[in-house]
mmCIF file of C-alpha atoms in Angstrom:
data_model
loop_
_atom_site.group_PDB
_atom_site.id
_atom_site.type_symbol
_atom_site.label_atom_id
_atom_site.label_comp_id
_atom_site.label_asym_id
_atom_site.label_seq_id
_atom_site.Cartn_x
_atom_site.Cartn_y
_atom_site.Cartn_z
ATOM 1 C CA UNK A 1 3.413 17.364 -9.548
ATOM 2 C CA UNK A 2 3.519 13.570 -9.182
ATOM 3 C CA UNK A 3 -0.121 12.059 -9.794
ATOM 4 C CA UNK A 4 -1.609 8.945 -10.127
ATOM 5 C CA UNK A 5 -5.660 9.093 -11.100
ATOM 6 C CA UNK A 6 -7.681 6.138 -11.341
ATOM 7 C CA UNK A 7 -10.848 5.644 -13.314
ATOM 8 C CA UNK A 8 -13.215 2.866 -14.904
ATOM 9 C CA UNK A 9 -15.114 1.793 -11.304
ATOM 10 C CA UNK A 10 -18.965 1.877 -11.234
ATOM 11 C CA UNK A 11 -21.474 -0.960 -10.096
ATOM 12 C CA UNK A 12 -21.555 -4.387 -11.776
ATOM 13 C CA UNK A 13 -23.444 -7.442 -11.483
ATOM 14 C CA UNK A 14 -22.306 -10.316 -9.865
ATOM 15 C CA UNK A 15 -20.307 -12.212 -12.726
ATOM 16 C CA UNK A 16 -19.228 -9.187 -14.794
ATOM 17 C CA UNK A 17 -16.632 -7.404 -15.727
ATOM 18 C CA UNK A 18 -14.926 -3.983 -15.674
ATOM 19 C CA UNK A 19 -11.579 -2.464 -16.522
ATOM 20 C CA UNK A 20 -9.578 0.154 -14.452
ATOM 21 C CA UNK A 21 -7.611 2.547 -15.326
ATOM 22 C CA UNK A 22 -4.303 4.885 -13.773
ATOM 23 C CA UNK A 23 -3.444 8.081 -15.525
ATOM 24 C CA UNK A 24 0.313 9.283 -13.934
ATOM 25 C CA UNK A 25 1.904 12.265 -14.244
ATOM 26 C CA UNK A 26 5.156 13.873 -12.995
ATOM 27 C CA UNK A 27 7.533 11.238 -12.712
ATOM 28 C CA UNK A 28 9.349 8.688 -15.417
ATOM 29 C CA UNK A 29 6.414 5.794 -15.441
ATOM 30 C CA UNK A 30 8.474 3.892 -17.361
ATOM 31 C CA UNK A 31 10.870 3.504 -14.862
ATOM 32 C CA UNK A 32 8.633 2.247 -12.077
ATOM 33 C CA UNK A 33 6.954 -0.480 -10.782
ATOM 34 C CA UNK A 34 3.290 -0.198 -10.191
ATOM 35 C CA UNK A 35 0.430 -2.140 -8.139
ATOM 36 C CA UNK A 36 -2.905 -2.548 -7.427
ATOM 37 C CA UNK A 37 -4.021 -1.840 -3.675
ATOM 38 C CA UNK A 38 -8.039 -2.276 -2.543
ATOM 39 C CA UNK A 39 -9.481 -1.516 0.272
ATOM 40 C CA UNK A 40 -13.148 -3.311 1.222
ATOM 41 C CA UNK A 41 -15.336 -0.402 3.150
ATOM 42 C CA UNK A 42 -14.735 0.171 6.337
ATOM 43 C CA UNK A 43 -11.686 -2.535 6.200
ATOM 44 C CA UNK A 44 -7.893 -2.618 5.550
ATOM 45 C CA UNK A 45 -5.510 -2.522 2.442
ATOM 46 C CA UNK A 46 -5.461 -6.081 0.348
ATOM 47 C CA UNK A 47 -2.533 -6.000 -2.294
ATOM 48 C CA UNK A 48 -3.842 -7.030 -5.467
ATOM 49 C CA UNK A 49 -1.593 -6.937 -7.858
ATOM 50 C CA UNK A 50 2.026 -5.569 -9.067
ATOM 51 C CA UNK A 51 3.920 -4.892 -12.551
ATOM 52 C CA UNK A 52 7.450 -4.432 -13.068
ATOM 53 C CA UNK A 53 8.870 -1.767 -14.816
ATOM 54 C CA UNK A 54 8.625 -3.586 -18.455
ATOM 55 C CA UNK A 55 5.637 -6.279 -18.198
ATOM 56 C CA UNK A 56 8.696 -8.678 -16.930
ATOM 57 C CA UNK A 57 7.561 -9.342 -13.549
ATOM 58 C CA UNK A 58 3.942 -9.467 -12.386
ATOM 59 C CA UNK A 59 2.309 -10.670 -9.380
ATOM 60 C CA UNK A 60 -1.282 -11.395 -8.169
ATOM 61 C CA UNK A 61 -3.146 -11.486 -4.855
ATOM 62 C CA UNK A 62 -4.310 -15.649 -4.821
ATOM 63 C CA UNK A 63 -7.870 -13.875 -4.309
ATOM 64 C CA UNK A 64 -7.692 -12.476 -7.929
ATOM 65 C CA UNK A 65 -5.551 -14.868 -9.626
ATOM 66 C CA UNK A 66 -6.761 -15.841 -13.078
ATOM 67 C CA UNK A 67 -9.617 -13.757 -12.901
ATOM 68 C CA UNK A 68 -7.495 -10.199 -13.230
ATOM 69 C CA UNK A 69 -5.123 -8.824 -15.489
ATOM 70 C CA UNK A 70 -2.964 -5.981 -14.681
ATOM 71 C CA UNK A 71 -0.921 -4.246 -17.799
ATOM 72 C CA UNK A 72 0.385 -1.056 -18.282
ATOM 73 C CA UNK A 73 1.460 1.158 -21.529
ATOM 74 C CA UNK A 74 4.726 3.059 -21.104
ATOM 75 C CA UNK A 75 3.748 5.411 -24.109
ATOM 76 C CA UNK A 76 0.607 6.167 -22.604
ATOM 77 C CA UNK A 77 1.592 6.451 -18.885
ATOM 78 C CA UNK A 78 -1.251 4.072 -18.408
ATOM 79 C CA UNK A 79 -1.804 0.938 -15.310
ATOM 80 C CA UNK A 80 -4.802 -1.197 -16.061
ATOM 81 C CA UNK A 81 -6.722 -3.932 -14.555
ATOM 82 C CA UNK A 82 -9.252 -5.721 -16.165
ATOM 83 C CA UNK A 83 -11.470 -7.795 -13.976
ATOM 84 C CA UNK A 84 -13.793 -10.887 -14.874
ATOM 85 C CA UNK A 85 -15.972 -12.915 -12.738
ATOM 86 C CA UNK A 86 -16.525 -10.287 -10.572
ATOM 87 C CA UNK A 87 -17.812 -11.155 -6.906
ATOM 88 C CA UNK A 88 -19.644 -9.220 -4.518
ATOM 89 C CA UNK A 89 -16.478 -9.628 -2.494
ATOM 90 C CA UNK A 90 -14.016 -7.698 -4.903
ATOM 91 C CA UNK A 91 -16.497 -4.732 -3.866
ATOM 92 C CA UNK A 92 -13.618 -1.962 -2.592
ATOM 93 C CA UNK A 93 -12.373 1.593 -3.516
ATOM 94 C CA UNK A 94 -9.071 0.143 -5.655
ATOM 95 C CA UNK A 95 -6.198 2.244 -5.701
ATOM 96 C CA UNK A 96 -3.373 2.576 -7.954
ATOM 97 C CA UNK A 97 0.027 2.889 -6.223
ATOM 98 C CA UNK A 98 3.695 3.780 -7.292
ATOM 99 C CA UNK A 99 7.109 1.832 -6.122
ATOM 100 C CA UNK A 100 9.417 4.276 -4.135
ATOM 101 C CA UNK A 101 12.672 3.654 -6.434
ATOM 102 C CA UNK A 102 13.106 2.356 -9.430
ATOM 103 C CA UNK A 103 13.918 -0.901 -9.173
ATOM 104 C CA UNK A 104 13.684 -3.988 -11.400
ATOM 105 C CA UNK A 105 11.628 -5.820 -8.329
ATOM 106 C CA UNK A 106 8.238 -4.786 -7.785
ATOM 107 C CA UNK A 107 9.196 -4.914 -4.140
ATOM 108 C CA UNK A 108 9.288 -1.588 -3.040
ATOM 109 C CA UNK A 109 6.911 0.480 -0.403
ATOM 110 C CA UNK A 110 4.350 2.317 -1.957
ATOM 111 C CA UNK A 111 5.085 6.272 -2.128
ATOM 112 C CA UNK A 112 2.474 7.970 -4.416
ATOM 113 C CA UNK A 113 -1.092 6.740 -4.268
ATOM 114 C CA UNK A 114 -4.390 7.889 -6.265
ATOM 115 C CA UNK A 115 -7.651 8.724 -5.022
ATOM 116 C CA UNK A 116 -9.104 5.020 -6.024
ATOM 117 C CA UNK A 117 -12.016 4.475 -7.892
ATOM 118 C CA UNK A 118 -14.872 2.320 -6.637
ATOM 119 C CA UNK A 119 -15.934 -0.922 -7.739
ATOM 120 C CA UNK A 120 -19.441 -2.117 -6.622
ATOM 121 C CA UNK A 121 -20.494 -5.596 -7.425
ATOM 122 C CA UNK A 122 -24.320 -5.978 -6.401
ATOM 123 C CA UNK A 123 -27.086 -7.886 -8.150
ATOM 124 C CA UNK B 1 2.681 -15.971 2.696
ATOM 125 C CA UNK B 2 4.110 -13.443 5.183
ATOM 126 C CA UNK B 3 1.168 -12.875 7.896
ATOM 127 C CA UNK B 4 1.283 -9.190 9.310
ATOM 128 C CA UNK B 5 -0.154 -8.885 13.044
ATOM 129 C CA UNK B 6 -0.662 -5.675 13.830
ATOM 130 C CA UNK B 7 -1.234 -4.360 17.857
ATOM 131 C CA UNK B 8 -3.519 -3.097 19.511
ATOM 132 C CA UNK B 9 -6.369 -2.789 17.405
ATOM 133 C CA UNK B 10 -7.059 0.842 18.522
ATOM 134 C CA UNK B 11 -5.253 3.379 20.734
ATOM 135 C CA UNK B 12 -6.476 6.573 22.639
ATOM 136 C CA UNK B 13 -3.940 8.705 24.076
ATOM 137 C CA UNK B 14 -3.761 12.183 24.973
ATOM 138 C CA UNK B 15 -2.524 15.121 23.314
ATOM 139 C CA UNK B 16 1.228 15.164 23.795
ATOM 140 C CA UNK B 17 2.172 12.148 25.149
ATOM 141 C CA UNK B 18 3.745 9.025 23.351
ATOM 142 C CA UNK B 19 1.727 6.735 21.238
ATOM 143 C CA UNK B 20 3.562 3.169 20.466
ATOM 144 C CA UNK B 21 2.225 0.960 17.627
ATOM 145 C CA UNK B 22 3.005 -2.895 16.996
ATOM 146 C CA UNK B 23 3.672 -4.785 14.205
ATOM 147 C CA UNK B 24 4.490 -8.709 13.901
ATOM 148 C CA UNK B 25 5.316 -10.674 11.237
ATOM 149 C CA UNK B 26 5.547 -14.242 10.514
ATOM 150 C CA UNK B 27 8.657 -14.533 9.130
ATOM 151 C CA UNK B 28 11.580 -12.185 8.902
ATOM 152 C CA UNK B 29 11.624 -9.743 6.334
ATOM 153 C CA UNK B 30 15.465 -9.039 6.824
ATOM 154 C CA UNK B 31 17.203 -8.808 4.016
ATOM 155 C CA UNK B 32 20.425 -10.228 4.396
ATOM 156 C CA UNK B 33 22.195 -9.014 1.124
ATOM 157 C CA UNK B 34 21.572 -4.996 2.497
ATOM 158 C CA UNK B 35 20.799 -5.580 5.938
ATOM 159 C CA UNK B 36 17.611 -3.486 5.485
ATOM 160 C CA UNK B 37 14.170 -5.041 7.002
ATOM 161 C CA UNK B 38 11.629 -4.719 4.170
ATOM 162 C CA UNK B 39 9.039 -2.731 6.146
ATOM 163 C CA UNK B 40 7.070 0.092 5.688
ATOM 164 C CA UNK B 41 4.236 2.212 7.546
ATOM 165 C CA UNK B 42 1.902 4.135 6.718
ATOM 166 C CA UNK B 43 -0.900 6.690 7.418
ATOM 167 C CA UNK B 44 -4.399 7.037 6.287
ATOM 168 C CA UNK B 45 -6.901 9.673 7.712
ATOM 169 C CA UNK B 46 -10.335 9.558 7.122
ATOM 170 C CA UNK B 47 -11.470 10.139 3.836
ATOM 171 C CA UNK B 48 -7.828 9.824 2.480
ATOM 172 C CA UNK B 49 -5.496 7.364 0.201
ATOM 173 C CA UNK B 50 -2.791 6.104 2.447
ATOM 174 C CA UNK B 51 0.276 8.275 2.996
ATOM 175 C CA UNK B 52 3.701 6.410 3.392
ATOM 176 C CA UNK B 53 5.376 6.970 6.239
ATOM 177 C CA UNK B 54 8.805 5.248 7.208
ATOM 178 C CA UNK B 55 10.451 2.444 4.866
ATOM 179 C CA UNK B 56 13.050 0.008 5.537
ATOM 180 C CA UNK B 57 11.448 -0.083 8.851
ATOM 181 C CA UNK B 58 13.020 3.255 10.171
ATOM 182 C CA UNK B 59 13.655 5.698 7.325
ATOM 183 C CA UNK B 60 11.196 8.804 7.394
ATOM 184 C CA UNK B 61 9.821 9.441 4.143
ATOM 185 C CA UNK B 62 10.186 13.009 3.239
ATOM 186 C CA UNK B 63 8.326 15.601 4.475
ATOM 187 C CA UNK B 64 7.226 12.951 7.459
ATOM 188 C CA UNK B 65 7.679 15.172 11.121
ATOM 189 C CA UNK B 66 10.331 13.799 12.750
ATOM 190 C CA UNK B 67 7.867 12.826 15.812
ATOM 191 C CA UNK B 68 7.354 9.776 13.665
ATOM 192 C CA UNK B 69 10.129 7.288 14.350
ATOM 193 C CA UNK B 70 9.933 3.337 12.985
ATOM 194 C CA UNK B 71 12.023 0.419 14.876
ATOM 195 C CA UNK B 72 12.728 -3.534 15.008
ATOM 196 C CA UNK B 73 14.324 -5.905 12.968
ATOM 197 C CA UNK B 74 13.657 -9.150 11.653
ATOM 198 C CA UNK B 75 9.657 -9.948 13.011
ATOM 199 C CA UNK B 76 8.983 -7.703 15.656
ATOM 200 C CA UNK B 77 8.569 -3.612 14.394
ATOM 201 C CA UNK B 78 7.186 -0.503 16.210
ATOM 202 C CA UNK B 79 5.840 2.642 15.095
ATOM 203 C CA UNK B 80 5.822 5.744 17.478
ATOM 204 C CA UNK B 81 4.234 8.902 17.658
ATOM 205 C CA UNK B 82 6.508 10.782 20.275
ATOM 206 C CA UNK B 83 4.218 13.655 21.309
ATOM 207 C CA UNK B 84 0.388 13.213 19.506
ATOM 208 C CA UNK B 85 -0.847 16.152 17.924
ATOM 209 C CA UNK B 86 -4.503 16.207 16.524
ATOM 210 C CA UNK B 87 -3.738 16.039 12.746
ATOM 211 C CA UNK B 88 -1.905 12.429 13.810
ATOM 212 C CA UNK B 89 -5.343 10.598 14.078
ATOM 213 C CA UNK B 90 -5.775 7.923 11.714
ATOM 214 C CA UNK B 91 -5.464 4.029 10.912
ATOM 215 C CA UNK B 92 -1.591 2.883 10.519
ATOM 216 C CA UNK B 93 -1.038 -0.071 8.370
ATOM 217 C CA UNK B 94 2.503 -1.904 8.100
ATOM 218 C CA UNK B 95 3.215 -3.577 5.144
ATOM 219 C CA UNK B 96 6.103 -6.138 4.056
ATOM 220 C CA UNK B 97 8.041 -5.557 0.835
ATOM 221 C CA UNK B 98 10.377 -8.244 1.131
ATOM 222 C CA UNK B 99 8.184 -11.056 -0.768
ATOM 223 C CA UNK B 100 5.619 -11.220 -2.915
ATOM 224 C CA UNK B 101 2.400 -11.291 -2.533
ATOM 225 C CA UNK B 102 3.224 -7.913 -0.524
ATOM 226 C CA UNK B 103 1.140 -7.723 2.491
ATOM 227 C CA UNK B 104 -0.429 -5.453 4.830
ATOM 228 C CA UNK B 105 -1.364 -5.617 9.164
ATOM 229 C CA UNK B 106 -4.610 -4.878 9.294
ATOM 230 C CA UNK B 107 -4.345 -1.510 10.855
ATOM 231 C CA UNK B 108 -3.988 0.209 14.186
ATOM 232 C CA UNK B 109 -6.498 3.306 14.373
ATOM 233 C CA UNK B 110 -5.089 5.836 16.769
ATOM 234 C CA UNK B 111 -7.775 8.530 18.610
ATOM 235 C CA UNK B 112 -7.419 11.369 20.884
ATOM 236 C CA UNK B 113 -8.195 10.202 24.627
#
């Protein structure tokens, strides 16, 4: 079965940092491009950020650039995000999301999507 | 960056009839090279991670009843539900593939009237 599990939200202080992580499952990872999704509660989807098949091509949201990090380990069938600076407005279940084909572009619509983890940034 | 508008905000309509969603965008998202418009919708219910519904604007995703169609080209796409059944309500999001930073509408939620 195809899977994508995140992990590593919880509540931080305004300021600090966490890193999140995507366990997949049942496809080639290493072929695929992968992103970032959040989703503020109660509100819509905000792309956050997106990783090409081989660390080639990545992309931020201008809300999170130079403050996140998205990288991913082939070996380990791993996404990541770290985050820094934190802000009570990056509060959002985060989601970890799978390119249809695989294509050298991380422009593809999303077809497999985790559960999300939450991030909570509150003093 | 490519600004998704997304119409109306919410949308009763009764079981069995035809529910039509809206989607604008601020600049094409044709592209030329494949003459495929790079747009996809999708479905989330309450309490669920988004499911994808139709990309390139029109293609079903598998599995996706075929009561689901997707249509436009260029700026102006539509998403309809040809006969609503109750499992269908939920917020539908469209979102652009064809440049980065990828974007989303910010959602039409769809009820039972």
């Amino acid at each position: 079965e195809v899977q994508l599990v995140e992990s590593g939200g919880g509540l931080v202080q305004p300021g600090g940092s966490l890193r999140l992580s995507c366990a997949a499952s049942g496809f080639a990872f290493e072929d695929y491009a992968m992103h970032w999704v959040r989703q503020a509660p109660g509100k819509g989807l905000e792309w956050v950020s997106g990783i090409n098949w081989n660390n080639g091509g990545i992309a931020y949201a201008d809300s999170v650039k130079g403050r996140f990090t998205i990288s991913r380990d082939n070996a380990k069938k791993s996404l990541y995000l770290q985050m820094h600076s934190l802000g009570v407005e990056d509060t959002a279940l985060y989601y970890c999301a799978k390119d249809r084909l695989p294509t050298v572009a991380a422009l593809d619509a999303f077809n497999i999507w985790g559960p999300g983890t939450m991030v909570t940034v509150s003093s | 960056d490519i600004v998704l508008t997304q119409s109306p905000d919410s949308l009763a309509v009764s079981l069995g009839a035809r529910a039509t969603l809206n989607c604008k965008s601020s600049q094409s998202v044709l592209h030329s090279p494949t003459n495929k418009n790079y747009l996809a919708w999708y479905q989330q219910k309450p309490g669920q991670s988004p499911k994808l519904l139709i990309y390139w604007a029109s293609t079903r995703e598998s599995g996706v009843p075929d009561r689901f169609s997707g249509g436009g080209s260029g700026t102006d796409f539509t998403l309809t539900i040809s006969s609503l059944q109750a499992e269908d309500v939920a917020v539908y999001f469209c979102q652009q593939h064809y440049s980065s930073p990828l974007t989303f509408g910010g959602g039409t939620k769809v009820e039972i009237k």
